[in-house]
Amino acid sequence: MDTSLRPNAYPATENARKHLLMPAEEMSKLGTEVRPLLTHGEGVYLFDESGRRYIDGPAGMWCTQIGYGRQEIAKAIADQAMKLSYNSPWYTINSPSSELAARIAEKTPGDLNRIFFTTGGSTAVDTALRFTEFYNNVLGRPEKKKIIVRKNGYHGSTQLTASCSGREGNWPNFDIANDRIKFISSPDKRHRGTRSEAAFLQDLVEEFESTIDEIGPDKVAAFLAEPLLASGGVVIPPRGYHARIKAICESHDIIYISDEVVTAFGRCGEWFASEKVFGVVPDIITFAKGLTSGYVPMGGLAISERLLARISGEAANGSYFTNGYTYTGHPVSSAAALANMDVIENDGLLEHVRKVGVYFAERLAGLATLPSIWDVRTAGLIGCVECITEPGRTFADESDKRLTGVVDRLCFERGLVVRPIANMCVLSPPLTINRQEIDEMCDILRSAIMDATTETQ
Ligand SMILES: Cc1ncc(COP(=O)(O)O)c(C=O)c1O
């Protein structure tokens, strides 16, 4: 550990205060408040400028699958930077990105064998959506452009992906492309009321069908959905939801895009969750985050050969897929992603998640007996604990958000970072986490919830 990393070793805090504009910046406080300064990480732990240790509950931003400080990744990055640090994807290729595409295509379901690389998750989803425009224009169907998405989903921060993100908090004071988008209900069980799961599913499917009818099937290009709504609060749909929706998409020639930016690369115990966990083979899968475990930025999408066959070769009509980024298939990011996949394989992390995920679920479920917990949900190594100040109530109000804010603060003071989303504490630790570290995480969370409940009464 580098002990030179101490408070005044850096002018980082002062520079941040003066010069950084951060995501989710509260503008009234611009230049007055600064977030905690992290200096390094080891395994599942983060360290701040005073040397304090925290378990990284959300794995950064659901991305640090293999944890911090892996020499293999640092070496792969350094070696590739010395060998070939950049090449233009407009007129050349590089070995790492070609190998990575082939390796990802082995893991994707169905015929999703062609990969386009991007700079992160937003650009992956944006590219998927632009692909659907391109596809329908080449097929001579310029009217087929509407995108159906779910309320409370999250898909990114470009204008189009932000427009597709149904979390209302994302919108105020930004313009959105709402003429292109149609929202349907989130498959969130709190909307289920007294209906059985099967009846709830049936209603969701019928809502999807009637939305298509209302717009006109010839005008609907795509359905875009996360397998589980991650930032929307780890919302797990009723069993069979995705397969039913996909069947309707097929009958209307609507492209089904599965946004696996959070769920891919082991989070749910599989390389991709769509087919193996959620029973659907999509037309396009987007991914990012766990692809490089956050060591360097990169994202991408896998596209079905069947779709591409309809608009390539003789069917291409002279078209060019002109969407692209300077850093598409970046050699250094690709080398990091290959090394990351090696670690996931060599350390048996998919099997580990399947096993340790059961323990994680048990430990979180143990919190459900606390009076201020409304619900606990888990899938693999992603989980959510929902705090409520009045037992039995399912829709959060300001007092619940206040309670969760205190839980969050107490967790941080006790050495655990959680991801607070409204009244929910979301956990998605690095996939390398062991039972002892899960115990440490859950013990801190339990004590924080109990003390926060007393403090806010
Ligand atoms: C499901 C989903 N899609 C897309 C994105 C956007 O990814 P990025 O922040 O890498 O642009 C996110 C980010 O959290 C996400 O959760």
Short mmCIF file of C-alpha atoms and ligand atoms in Angstrom, two decimals:
data_model
loop_
_atom_site.label_atom_id
_atom_site.label_comp_id
_atom_site.label_asym_id
_atom_site.label_seq_id
_atom_site.Cartn_x
_atom_site.Cartn_y
_atom_site.Cartn_z
CA MET A 1 0.00 0.00 0.00
CA ASP A 2 1.30 3.46 -0.90
CA THR A 3 1.39 5.33 2.43
CA SER A 4 2.35 8.58 0.72
CA LEU A 5 -1.35 8.96 -0.15
CA ARG A 6 -2.32 11.30 2.68
CA PRO A 7 -4.65 14.31 2.95
CA ASN A 8 -2.33 17.06 1.89
CA ALA A 9 -0.31 15.00 -0.54
CA TYR A 10 -2.67 16.18 -3.27
CA PRO A 11 -4.43 19.43 -3.97
CA ALA A 12 -7.16 17.17 -5.37
CA THR A 13 -10.00 18.40 -3.19
CA GLU A 14 -9.26 22.05 -3.91
CA ASN A 15 -8.89 21.43 -7.64
CA ALA A 16 -12.17 19.49 -7.67
CA ARG A 17 -13.97 22.27 -5.85
CA LYS A 18 -12.76 24.85 -8.36
CA HIS A 19 -12.74 22.95 -11.63
CA LEU A 20 -14.80 19.76 -11.70
CA LEU A 21 -18.43 19.50 -12.77
CA MET A 22 -19.65 16.11 -11.56
CA PRO A 23 -22.54 13.84 -12.59
CA ALA A 24 -25.66 14.62 -10.52
CA GLU A 25 -24.15 17.90 -9.36
CA GLU A 26 -26.44 19.89 -7.08
CA MET A 27 -25.96 23.22 -8.82
CA SER A 28 -26.79 25.38 -5.79
CA LYS A 29 -23.74 23.84 -4.13
CA LEU A 30 -21.37 24.02 -7.10
CA GLY A 31 -17.90 24.85 -5.86
CA THR A 32 -18.78 24.45 -2.18
CA GLU A 33 -19.11 20.71 -1.63
CA VAL A 34 -16.72 18.00 -2.69
CA ARG A 35 -17.22 14.24 -2.65
CA PRO A 36 -14.95 11.93 -0.64
CA LEU A 37 -11.51 11.54 -2.16
CA LEU A 38 -10.60 7.91 -2.83
CA THR A 39 -6.97 7.07 -3.22
CA HIS A 40 -6.71 3.36 -3.92
CA GLY A 41 -8.42 -0.01 -3.94
CA GLU A 42 -7.55 -3.61 -3.09
CA GLY A 43 -9.85 -6.54 -3.77
CA VAL A 44 -13.35 -5.52 -2.65
CA TYR A 45 -12.07 -2.60 -0.57
CA LEU A 46 -11.64 1.09 -1.29
CA PHE A 47 -9.45 3.48 0.72
CA ASP A 48 -9.85 7.20 1.20
CA GLU A 49 -7.31 9.96 1.71
CA SER A 50 -7.15 9.35 5.47
CA GLY A 51 -6.48 5.63 4.96
CA ARG A 52 -10.02 4.58 5.98
CA ARG A 53 -11.22 1.33 4.43
CA TYR A 54 -14.65 0.76 2.86
CA ILE A 55 -16.27 -2.31 1.30
CA ASP A 56 -17.25 -1.28 -2.21
CA GLY A 57 -20.91 -2.31 -1.95
CA PRO A 58 -21.97 -1.19 -5.45
CA ALA A 59 -18.69 -2.29 -7.16
CA GLY A 60 -18.02 1.29 -8.19
CA MET A 61 -20.99 1.87 -10.47
CA TRP A 62 -21.88 -1.85 -10.88
CA CYS A 63 -18.67 -2.36 -12.80
CA THR A 64 -15.62 -3.53 -10.82
CA GLN A 65 -16.37 -7.25 -11.28
CA ILE A 66 -12.88 -8.59 -10.52
CA GLY A 67 -12.12 -6.05 -7.78
CA TYR A 68 -9.27 -3.59 -7.46
CA GLY A 69 -5.53 -3.94 -7.86
CA ARG A 70 -5.32 -6.84 -10.31
CA GLN A 71 -1.81 -6.98 -11.71
CA GLU A 72 -2.95 -8.98 -14.75
CA ILE A 73 -5.05 -6.09 -16.00
CA ALA A 74 -2.41 -3.45 -15.28
CA LYS A 75 0.14 -5.51 -17.20
CA ALA A 76 -2.17 -6.11 -20.18
CA ILE A 77 -2.87 -2.36 -20.35
CA ALA A 78 0.80 -1.40 -20.08
CA ASP A 79 1.95 -4.01 -22.62
CA GLN A 80 -0.65 -2.98 -25.17
CA ALA A 81 0.04 0.74 -24.64
CA MET A 82 3.70 0.11 -25.48
CA LYS A 83 2.90 -2.13 -28.46
CA LEU A 84 0.10 -0.24 -30.22
CA SER A 85 -1.62 2.48 -28.22
CA TYR A 86 -4.12 3.47 -30.90
CA ASN A 87 -5.27 2.71 -34.44
CA SER A 88 -8.00 4.32 -36.47
CA PRO A 89 -10.97 1.96 -36.74
CA TRP A 90 -12.03 3.78 -39.93
CA TYR A 91 -9.33 2.19 -42.04
CA THR A 92 -7.41 -0.35 -39.87
CA ILE A 93 -8.04 -3.09 -37.31
CA ASN A 94 -6.06 -4.31 -34.29
CA SER A 95 -5.58 -7.81 -32.87
CA PRO A 96 -7.01 -7.35 -29.36
CA SER A 97 -10.39 -6.00 -30.55
CA SER A 98 -10.74 -8.73 -33.20
CA GLU A 99 -9.94 -11.40 -30.62
CA LEU A 100 -12.29 -9.81 -28.12
CA ALA A 101 -15.15 -9.73 -30.64
CA ALA A 102 -14.66 -13.44 -31.38
CA ARG A 103 -14.49 -14.27 -27.69
CA ILE A 104 -17.64 -12.31 -26.85
CA ALA A 105 -19.49 -13.87 -29.81
CA GLU A 106 -18.77 -17.30 -28.25
CA LYS A 107 -20.61 -16.22 -25.10
CA THR A 108 -23.63 -14.42 -26.57
CA PRO A 109 -26.89 -16.31 -27.08
CA GLY A 110 -28.38 -17.25 -30.45
CA ASP A 111 -26.83 -15.72 -33.56
CA LEU A 112 -25.67 -12.48 -31.89
CA ASN A 113 -22.26 -12.90 -33.42
CA ARG A 114 -21.30 -9.48 -34.72
CA ILE A 115 -19.86 -6.99 -32.25
CA PHE A 116 -19.57 -3.21 -32.41
CA PHE A 117 -17.38 -1.59 -29.74
CA THR A 118 -18.12 1.75 -28.09
CA THR A 119 -16.75 3.91 -25.30
CA GLY A 120 -19.23 2.87 -22.58
CA GLY A 121 -22.83 1.92 -21.86
CA SER A 122 -24.59 5.06 -23.10
CA THR A 123 -22.82 4.92 -26.44
CA ALA A 124 -23.58 1.18 -26.69
CA VAL A 125 -27.32 1.76 -26.21
CA ASP A 126 -27.23 4.86 -28.44
CA THR A 127 -25.58 2.80 -31.18
CA ALA A 128 -28.18 0.04 -30.80
CA LEU A 129 -30.95 2.61 -31.23
CA ARG A 130 -29.20 4.27 -34.18
CA PHE A 131 -28.79 0.81 -35.68
CA THR A 132 -32.56 0.32 -35.59
CA GLU A 133 -33.00 3.64 -37.49
CA PHE A 134 -30.41 2.62 -40.03
CA TYR A 135 -31.94 -0.84 -40.39
CA ASN A 136 -35.42 0.45 -41.11
CA ASN A 137 -34.18 3.18 -43.45
CA VAL A 138 -32.18 0.65 -45.47
CA LEU A 139 -35.24 -1.62 -45.56
CA GLY A 140 -37.26 1.29 -46.96
CA ARG A 141 -39.42 1.70 -43.83
CA PRO A 142 -38.61 5.24 -42.65
CA GLU A 143 -41.85 5.36 -40.63
CA LYS A 144 -40.81 2.46 -38.38
CA LYS A 145 -38.97 4.52 -35.74
CA LYS A 146 -40.76 4.50 -32.37
CA ILE A 147 -39.00 2.95 -29.40
CA ILE A 148 -40.97 1.36 -26.57
CA VAL A 149 -39.32 1.49 -23.14
CA ARG A 150 -40.37 1.01 -19.51
CA LYS A 151 -41.00 3.64 -16.86
CA ASN A 152 -38.18 3.71 -14.34
CA GLY A 153 -35.64 2.09 -16.69
CA TYR A 154 -32.17 3.62 -17.15
CA HIS A 155 -30.25 3.50 -20.42
CA GLY A 156 -27.68 6.28 -20.38
CA SER A 157 -26.78 9.93 -20.75
CA THR A 158 -26.74 10.69 -24.48
CA GLN A 159 -29.81 12.61 -25.58
CA LEU A 160 -31.53 9.55 -27.04
CA THR A 161 -30.62 7.14 -24.25
CA ALA A 162 -31.56 9.70 -21.58
CA SER A 163 -34.88 10.13 -23.40
CA CYS A 164 -35.39 6.37 -23.10
CA SER A 165 -34.67 6.47 -19.38
CA GLY A 166 -37.94 6.54 -17.52
CA ARG A 167 -36.60 7.71 -14.19
CA GLU A 168 -38.21 11.11 -13.84
CA GLY A 169 -35.30 12.52 -11.86
CA ASN A 170 -33.18 12.33 -15.01
CA TRP A 171 -35.17 14.84 -16.96
CA PRO A 172 -35.74 18.22 -15.30
CA ASN A 173 -34.12 21.03 -17.29
CA PHE A 174 -32.87 18.76 -20.07
CA ASP A 175 -34.63 18.47 -23.43
CA ILE A 176 -35.62 14.98 -24.44
CA ALA A 177 -36.52 13.35 -27.74
CA ASN A 178 -39.99 12.39 -26.53
CA ASP A 179 -41.52 12.26 -30.03
CA ARG A 180 -39.54 9.05 -30.57
CA ILE A 181 -40.30 7.28 -27.32
CA LYS A 182 -43.32 5.56 -25.77
CA PHE A 183 -43.27 4.44 -22.15
CA ILE A 184 -45.06 1.40 -20.76
CA SER A 185 -45.32 0.23 -17.14
CA SER A 186 -42.40 -1.09 -15.17
CA PRO A 187 -42.93 -4.77 -14.24
CA ASP A 188 -42.51 -3.73 -10.62
CA LYS A 189 -44.38 -5.97 -8.21
CA ARG A 190 -45.53 -3.04 -6.12
CA HIS A 191 -47.94 -2.23 -8.98
CA ARG A 192 -49.29 -5.76 -8.82
CA GLY A 193 -51.61 -5.16 -5.89
CA THR A 194 -53.81 -8.20 -5.21
CA ARG A 195 -53.33 -9.75 -8.67
CA SER A 196 -51.53 -13.09 -8.98
CA GLU A 197 -48.10 -13.01 -10.66
CA ALA A 198 -49.65 -14.67 -13.75
CA ALA A 199 -52.46 -12.10 -13.95
CA PHE A 200 -49.96 -9.26 -13.48
CA LEU A 201 -47.81 -10.68 -16.30
CA GLN A 202 -50.85 -11.01 -18.55
CA ASP A 203 -51.78 -7.37 -17.96
CA LEU A 204 -48.23 -6.20 -18.71
CA VAL A 205 -48.20 -8.20 -21.95
CA GLU A 206 -51.60 -6.83 -22.95
CA GLU A 207 -50.43 -3.29 -22.24
CA PHE A 208 -47.45 -3.89 -24.55
CA GLU A 209 -49.72 -5.25 -27.29
CA SER A 210 -52.20 -2.40 -27.02
CA THR A 211 -49.35 0.16 -27.07
CA ILE A 212 -48.14 -1.33 -30.37
CA ASP A 213 -51.69 -1.27 -31.75
CA GLU A 214 -52.13 2.33 -30.70
CA ILE A 215 -48.88 3.49 -32.35
CA GLY A 216 -49.30 1.12 -35.31
CA PRO A 217 -46.97 -1.90 -35.67
CA ASP A 218 -45.49 -0.39 -38.84
CA LYS A 219 -44.25 2.54 -36.79
CA VAL A 220 -42.60 0.63 -33.93
CA ALA A 221 -38.88 -0.06 -34.46
CA ALA A 222 -37.69 -1.42 -31.15
CA PHE A 223 -38.37 -2.49 -27.61
CA LEU A 224 -35.50 -1.60 -25.25
CA ALA A 225 -35.29 -3.16 -21.78
CA GLU A 226 -32.87 -4.12 -19.04
CA PRO A 227 -33.34 -7.79 -18.00
CA LEU A 228 -33.84 -6.39 -14.50
CA LEU A 229 -34.26 -2.67 -13.91
CA ALA A 230 -31.02 -1.94 -12.13
CA SER A 231 -30.97 1.81 -11.37
CA GLY A 232 -34.76 1.60 -11.21
CA GLY A 233 -34.28 -0.35 -7.96
CA VAL A 234 -33.36 -3.94 -8.90
CA VAL A 235 -36.84 -4.64 -10.26
CA ILE A 236 -37.10 -8.29 -11.28
CA PRO A 237 -39.97 -8.92 -13.75
CA PRO A 238 -42.47 -11.77 -13.38
CA ARG A 239 -41.18 -15.11 -14.67
CA GLY A 240 -41.60 -15.42 -18.44
CA TYR A 241 -42.02 -11.65 -19.00
CA HIS A 242 -39.18 -11.19 -21.50
CA ALA A 243 -40.04 -14.28 -23.58
CA ARG A 244 -43.68 -13.18 -23.89
CA ILE A 245 -42.66 -9.65 -24.95
CA LYS A 246 -40.09 -11.04 -27.40
CA ALA A 247 -42.73 -13.25 -29.07
CA ILE A 248 -44.89 -10.17 -29.67
CA CYS A 249 -41.87 -8.27 -31.05
CA GLU A 250 -41.22 -11.13 -33.49
CA SER A 251 -44.79 -11.10 -34.73
CA HIS A 252 -44.49 -7.37 -35.60
CA ASP A 253 -40.89 -7.30 -36.84
CA ILE A 254 -39.86 -5.17 -33.84
CA ILE A 255 -36.22 -5.35 -32.72
CA TYR A 256 -35.79 -6.53 -29.12
CA ILE A 257 -32.78 -4.83 -27.47
CA SER A 258 -31.64 -6.24 -24.16
CA ASP A 259 -29.62 -3.65 -22.24
CA GLU A 260 -27.14 -5.79 -20.32
CA VAL A 261 -24.84 -2.93 -19.35
CA VAL A 262 -25.28 -3.99 -15.71
CA THR A 263 -26.20 -7.68 -15.93
CA ALA A 264 -23.51 -8.99 -18.35
CA PHE A 265 -20.06 -10.29 -17.46
CA GLY A 266 -20.99 -12.31 -14.44
CA ARG A 267 -23.25 -10.08 -12.34
CA CYS A 268 -26.03 -12.71 -12.45
CA GLY A 269 -23.66 -15.70 -12.65
CA GLU A 270 -23.55 -15.88 -16.47
CA TRP A 271 -21.62 -14.04 -19.18
CA PHE A 272 -24.96 -12.71 -20.41
CA ALA A 273 -28.16 -12.95 -18.36
CA SER A 274 -30.76 -12.57 -21.13
CA GLU A 275 -31.13 -16.20 -22.14
CA LYS A 276 -29.72 -18.18 -19.23
CA VAL A 277 -31.30 -16.20 -16.40
CA PHE A 278 -34.28 -14.48 -18.04
CA GLY A 279 -35.20 -16.93 -20.82
CA VAL A 280 -34.98 -14.62 -23.83
CA VAL A 281 -32.76 -14.53 -26.90
CA PRO A 282 -32.77 -10.87 -27.92
CA ASP A 283 -31.92 -9.37 -31.34
CA ILE A 284 -29.31 -7.04 -29.85
CA ILE A 285 -27.49 -7.05 -26.50
CA THR A 286 -25.69 -3.98 -25.20
CA PHE A 287 -22.91 -4.31 -22.62
CA ALA A 288 -20.17 -2.21 -20.90
CA LYS A 289 -19.08 -1.88 -17.24
CA GLY A 290 -18.07 -5.49 -16.35
CA LEU A 291 -16.48 -5.88 -19.79
CA THR A 292 -13.31 -4.24 -18.44
CA SER A 293 -14.24 -4.32 -14.74
CA GLY A 294 -13.97 -0.53 -14.87
CA TYR A 295 -10.18 -0.51 -15.34
CA VAL A 296 -10.62 1.46 -18.58
CA PRO A 297 -13.79 2.62 -20.35
CA MET A 298 -15.34 0.42 -23.02
CA GLY A 299 -18.75 -0.86 -24.13
CA GLY A 300 -20.28 -2.61 -27.06
CA LEU A 301 -23.21 -4.40 -28.60
CA ALA A 302 -23.79 -7.80 -30.14
CA ILE A 303 -26.13 -7.85 -33.15
CA SER A 304 -28.02 -10.78 -34.62
CA GLU A 305 -26.72 -12.16 -37.92
CA ARG A 306 -30.32 -12.52 -39.07
CA LEU A 307 -30.84 -8.75 -38.80
CA LEU A 308 -27.57 -7.97 -40.54
CA ALA A 309 -28.32 -10.41 -43.37
CA ARG A 310 -31.37 -8.31 -44.25
CA ILE A 311 -29.32 -5.14 -44.80
CA SER A 312 -25.94 -6.34 -46.03
CA GLY A 313 -24.51 -7.83 -49.21
CA GLU A 314 -26.91 -7.39 -52.09
CA ALA A 315 -29.57 -6.09 -49.70
CA ALA A 316 -27.36 -3.19 -48.55
CA ASN A 317 -28.55 -0.77 -51.21
CA GLY A 318 -25.18 0.98 -51.21
CA SER A 319 -25.53 1.96 -47.55
CA TYR A 320 -22.71 2.64 -45.07
CA PHE A 321 -23.09 2.17 -41.32
CA THR A 322 -21.44 5.50 -40.56
CA ASN A 323 -21.96 5.41 -36.78
CA GLY A 324 -18.60 5.22 -34.99
CA TYR A 325 -16.25 6.64 -32.41
CA THR A 326 -12.58 7.59 -32.49
CA TYR A 327 -12.10 4.96 -29.79
CA THR A 328 -14.23 2.16 -31.28
CA GLY A 329 -12.34 -1.09 -30.59
CA HIS A 330 -9.56 0.75 -28.77
CA PRO A 331 -6.57 -1.63 -28.54
CA VAL A 332 -5.70 -0.84 -24.92
CA SER A 333 -9.32 -1.17 -23.72
CA SER A 334 -9.65 -4.39 -25.73
CA ALA A 335 -6.49 -5.81 -24.14
CA ALA A 336 -7.89 -4.93 -20.71
CA ALA A 337 -11.20 -6.62 -21.57
CA LEU A 338 -9.43 -9.79 -22.75
CA ALA A 339 -7.38 -9.92 -19.54
CA ASN A 340 -10.58 -9.31 -17.55
CA MET A 341 -12.30 -12.23 -19.27
CA ASP A 342 -9.24 -14.38 -18.46
CA VAL A 343 -9.56 -13.49 -14.78
CA ILE A 344 -13.30 -14.24 -14.78
CA GLU A 345 -12.57 -17.63 -16.35
CA ASN A 346 -9.41 -18.55 -14.43
CA ASP A 347 -10.90 -17.57 -11.06
CA GLY A 348 -14.15 -19.42 -11.84
CA LEU A 349 -16.11 -16.25 -11.05
CA LEU A 350 -19.35 -17.27 -12.80
CA GLU A 351 -19.60 -20.42 -10.66
CA HIS A 352 -18.52 -18.40 -7.62
CA VAL A 353 -21.35 -15.89 -8.18
CA ARG A 354 -23.89 -18.71 -8.52
CA LYS A 355 -22.71 -20.17 -5.20
CA VAL A 356 -21.96 -17.09 -3.14
CA GLY A 357 -25.05 -15.38 -4.61
CA VAL A 358 -27.18 -17.83 -2.64
CA TYR A 359 -25.45 -16.79 0.58
CA PHE A 360 -25.74 -13.09 -0.36
CA ALA A 361 -29.49 -13.60 -0.92
CA GLU A 362 -29.85 -15.40 2.44
CA ARG A 363 -28.00 -12.69 4.33
CA LEU A 364 -29.98 -9.86 2.74
CA ALA A 365 -33.24 -11.78 3.24
CA GLY A 366 -32.35 -11.85 6.95
CA LEU A 367 -32.79 -8.06 6.98
CA ALA A 368 -36.41 -8.36 5.87
CA THR A 369 -37.43 -9.05 9.49
CA LEU A 370 -36.44 -5.50 10.50
CA PRO A 371 -39.58 -3.34 10.82
CA SER A 372 -38.23 -0.61 8.53
CA ILE A 373 -37.63 -2.95 5.57
CA TRP A 374 -40.41 -3.27 3.03
CA ASP A 375 -38.72 -5.62 0.59
CA VAL A 376 -35.45 -7.37 -0.26
CA ARG A 377 -34.69 -8.46 -3.83
CA THR A 378 -31.65 -10.25 -5.23
CA ALA A 379 -30.42 -11.83 -8.45
CA GLY A 380 -26.88 -13.24 -8.48
CA LEU A 381 -24.70 -10.57 -6.86
CA ILE A 382 -27.09 -7.68 -7.18
CA GLY A 383 -29.49 -6.84 -4.41
CA CYS A 384 -31.72 -4.15 -3.03
CA VAL A 385 -33.05 -3.45 0.45
CA GLU A 386 -36.01 -1.12 0.53
CA CYS A 387 -36.57 1.05 3.61
CA ILE A 388 -39.98 2.22 4.70
CA THR A 389 -40.94 4.16 7.85
CA GLU A 390 -44.46 2.75 8.08
CA PRO A 391 -44.81 -1.05 7.96
CA GLY A 392 -46.98 -2.28 5.10
CA ARG A 393 -46.62 0.80 2.91
CA THR A 394 -45.05 0.04 -0.49
CA PHE A 395 -44.70 3.47 -2.13
CA ALA A 396 -41.89 5.57 -0.72
CA ASP A 397 -42.35 9.10 0.56
CA GLU A 398 -39.92 11.78 1.76
CA SER A 399 -39.61 10.25 5.24
CA ASP A 400 -38.49 6.95 3.72
CA LYS A 401 -35.90 8.73 1.60
CA ARG A 402 -34.68 10.57 4.71
CA LEU A 403 -34.37 7.27 6.60
CA THR A 404 -32.41 5.74 3.72
CA GLY A 405 -30.17 8.81 3.59
CA VAL A 406 -29.28 8.22 7.25
CA VAL A 407 -28.68 4.49 6.56
CA ASP A 408 -26.35 5.49 3.76
CA ARG A 409 -24.41 7.95 5.96
CA LEU A 410 -24.08 5.47 8.85
CA CYS A 411 -22.91 2.73 6.47
CA PHE A 412 -20.25 5.06 5.09
CA GLU A 413 -19.10 6.03 8.60
CA ARG A 414 -18.86 2.30 9.44
CA GLY A 415 -16.91 1.34 6.33
CA LEU A 416 -19.46 0.34 3.72
CA VAL A 417 -20.36 2.18 0.53
CA VAL A 418 -23.97 1.54 -0.54
CA ARG A 419 -25.73 2.94 -3.57
CA PRO A 420 -28.67 4.96 -2.26
CA ILE A 421 -31.53 5.24 -4.76
CA ALA A 422 -34.49 7.07 -3.21
CA ASN A 423 -35.53 4.74 -0.32
CA MET A 424 -33.41 1.82 -1.54
CA CYS A 425 -29.94 0.62 -0.61
CA VAL A 426 -28.53 -1.17 -3.62
CA LEU A 427 -25.63 -3.58 -3.35
CA SER A 428 -23.73 -5.19 -6.22
CA PRO A 429 -20.28 -5.94 -4.82
CA PRO A 430 -17.27 -7.11 -6.82
CA LEU A 431 -17.84 -10.71 -7.96
CA THR A 432 -14.76 -11.81 -6.04
CA ILE A 433 -16.45 -11.15 -2.69
CA ASN A 434 -16.30 -14.05 -0.19
CA ARG A 435 -18.69 -15.13 2.56
CA GLN A 436 -16.75 -13.32 5.27
CA GLU A 437 -16.86 -10.06 3.32
CA ILE A 438 -20.59 -10.57 2.67
CA ASP A 439 -21.03 -10.97 6.43
CA GLU A 440 -19.09 -7.77 7.06
CA MET A 441 -21.23 -5.92 4.48
CA CYS A 442 -24.55 -7.23 5.81
CA ASP A 443 -23.61 -6.68 9.47
CA ILE A 444 -22.77 -3.03 8.80
CA LEU A 445 -25.99 -2.60 6.82
CA ARG A 446 -28.08 -4.20 9.58
CA SER A 447 -26.60 -2.01 12.33
CA ALA A 448 -26.99 1.10 10.16
CA ILE A 449 -30.67 0.35 9.45
CA MET A 450 -31.39 -0.27 13.15
CA ASP A 451 -29.62 2.89 14.29
CA ALA A 452 -31.09 5.01 11.48
CA THR A 453 -34.57 3.83 12.44
CA THR A 454 -33.98 5.01 16.04
CA GLU A 455 -32.34 8.27 14.91
CA THR A 456 -35.21 9.26 12.59
CA GLN A 457 -38.09 8.32 14.93
C1 LIG B 1 -28.71 -0.45 -17.85
C2 LIG B 1 -27.78 0.68 -18.18
N1 LIG B 1 -27.63 1.04 -19.46
C3 LIG B 1 -26.77 2.02 -19.81
C4 LIG B 1 -26.05 2.70 -18.87
C5 LIG B 1 -25.12 3.81 -19.27
O1 LIG B 1 -23.79 3.38 -19.17
P1 LIG B 1 -22.57 4.42 -19.06
O2 LIG B 1 -22.76 5.16 -17.78
O3 LIG B 1 -21.35 3.55 -19.12
O4 LIG B 1 -22.64 5.33 -20.23
C6 LIG B 1 -26.17 2.35 -17.53
C7 LIG B 1 -25.39 3.04 -16.49
O5 LIG B 1 -25.54 2.83 -15.31
C8 LIG B 1 -27.08 1.31 -17.16
O6 LIG B 1 -27.27 0.98 -15.88
#
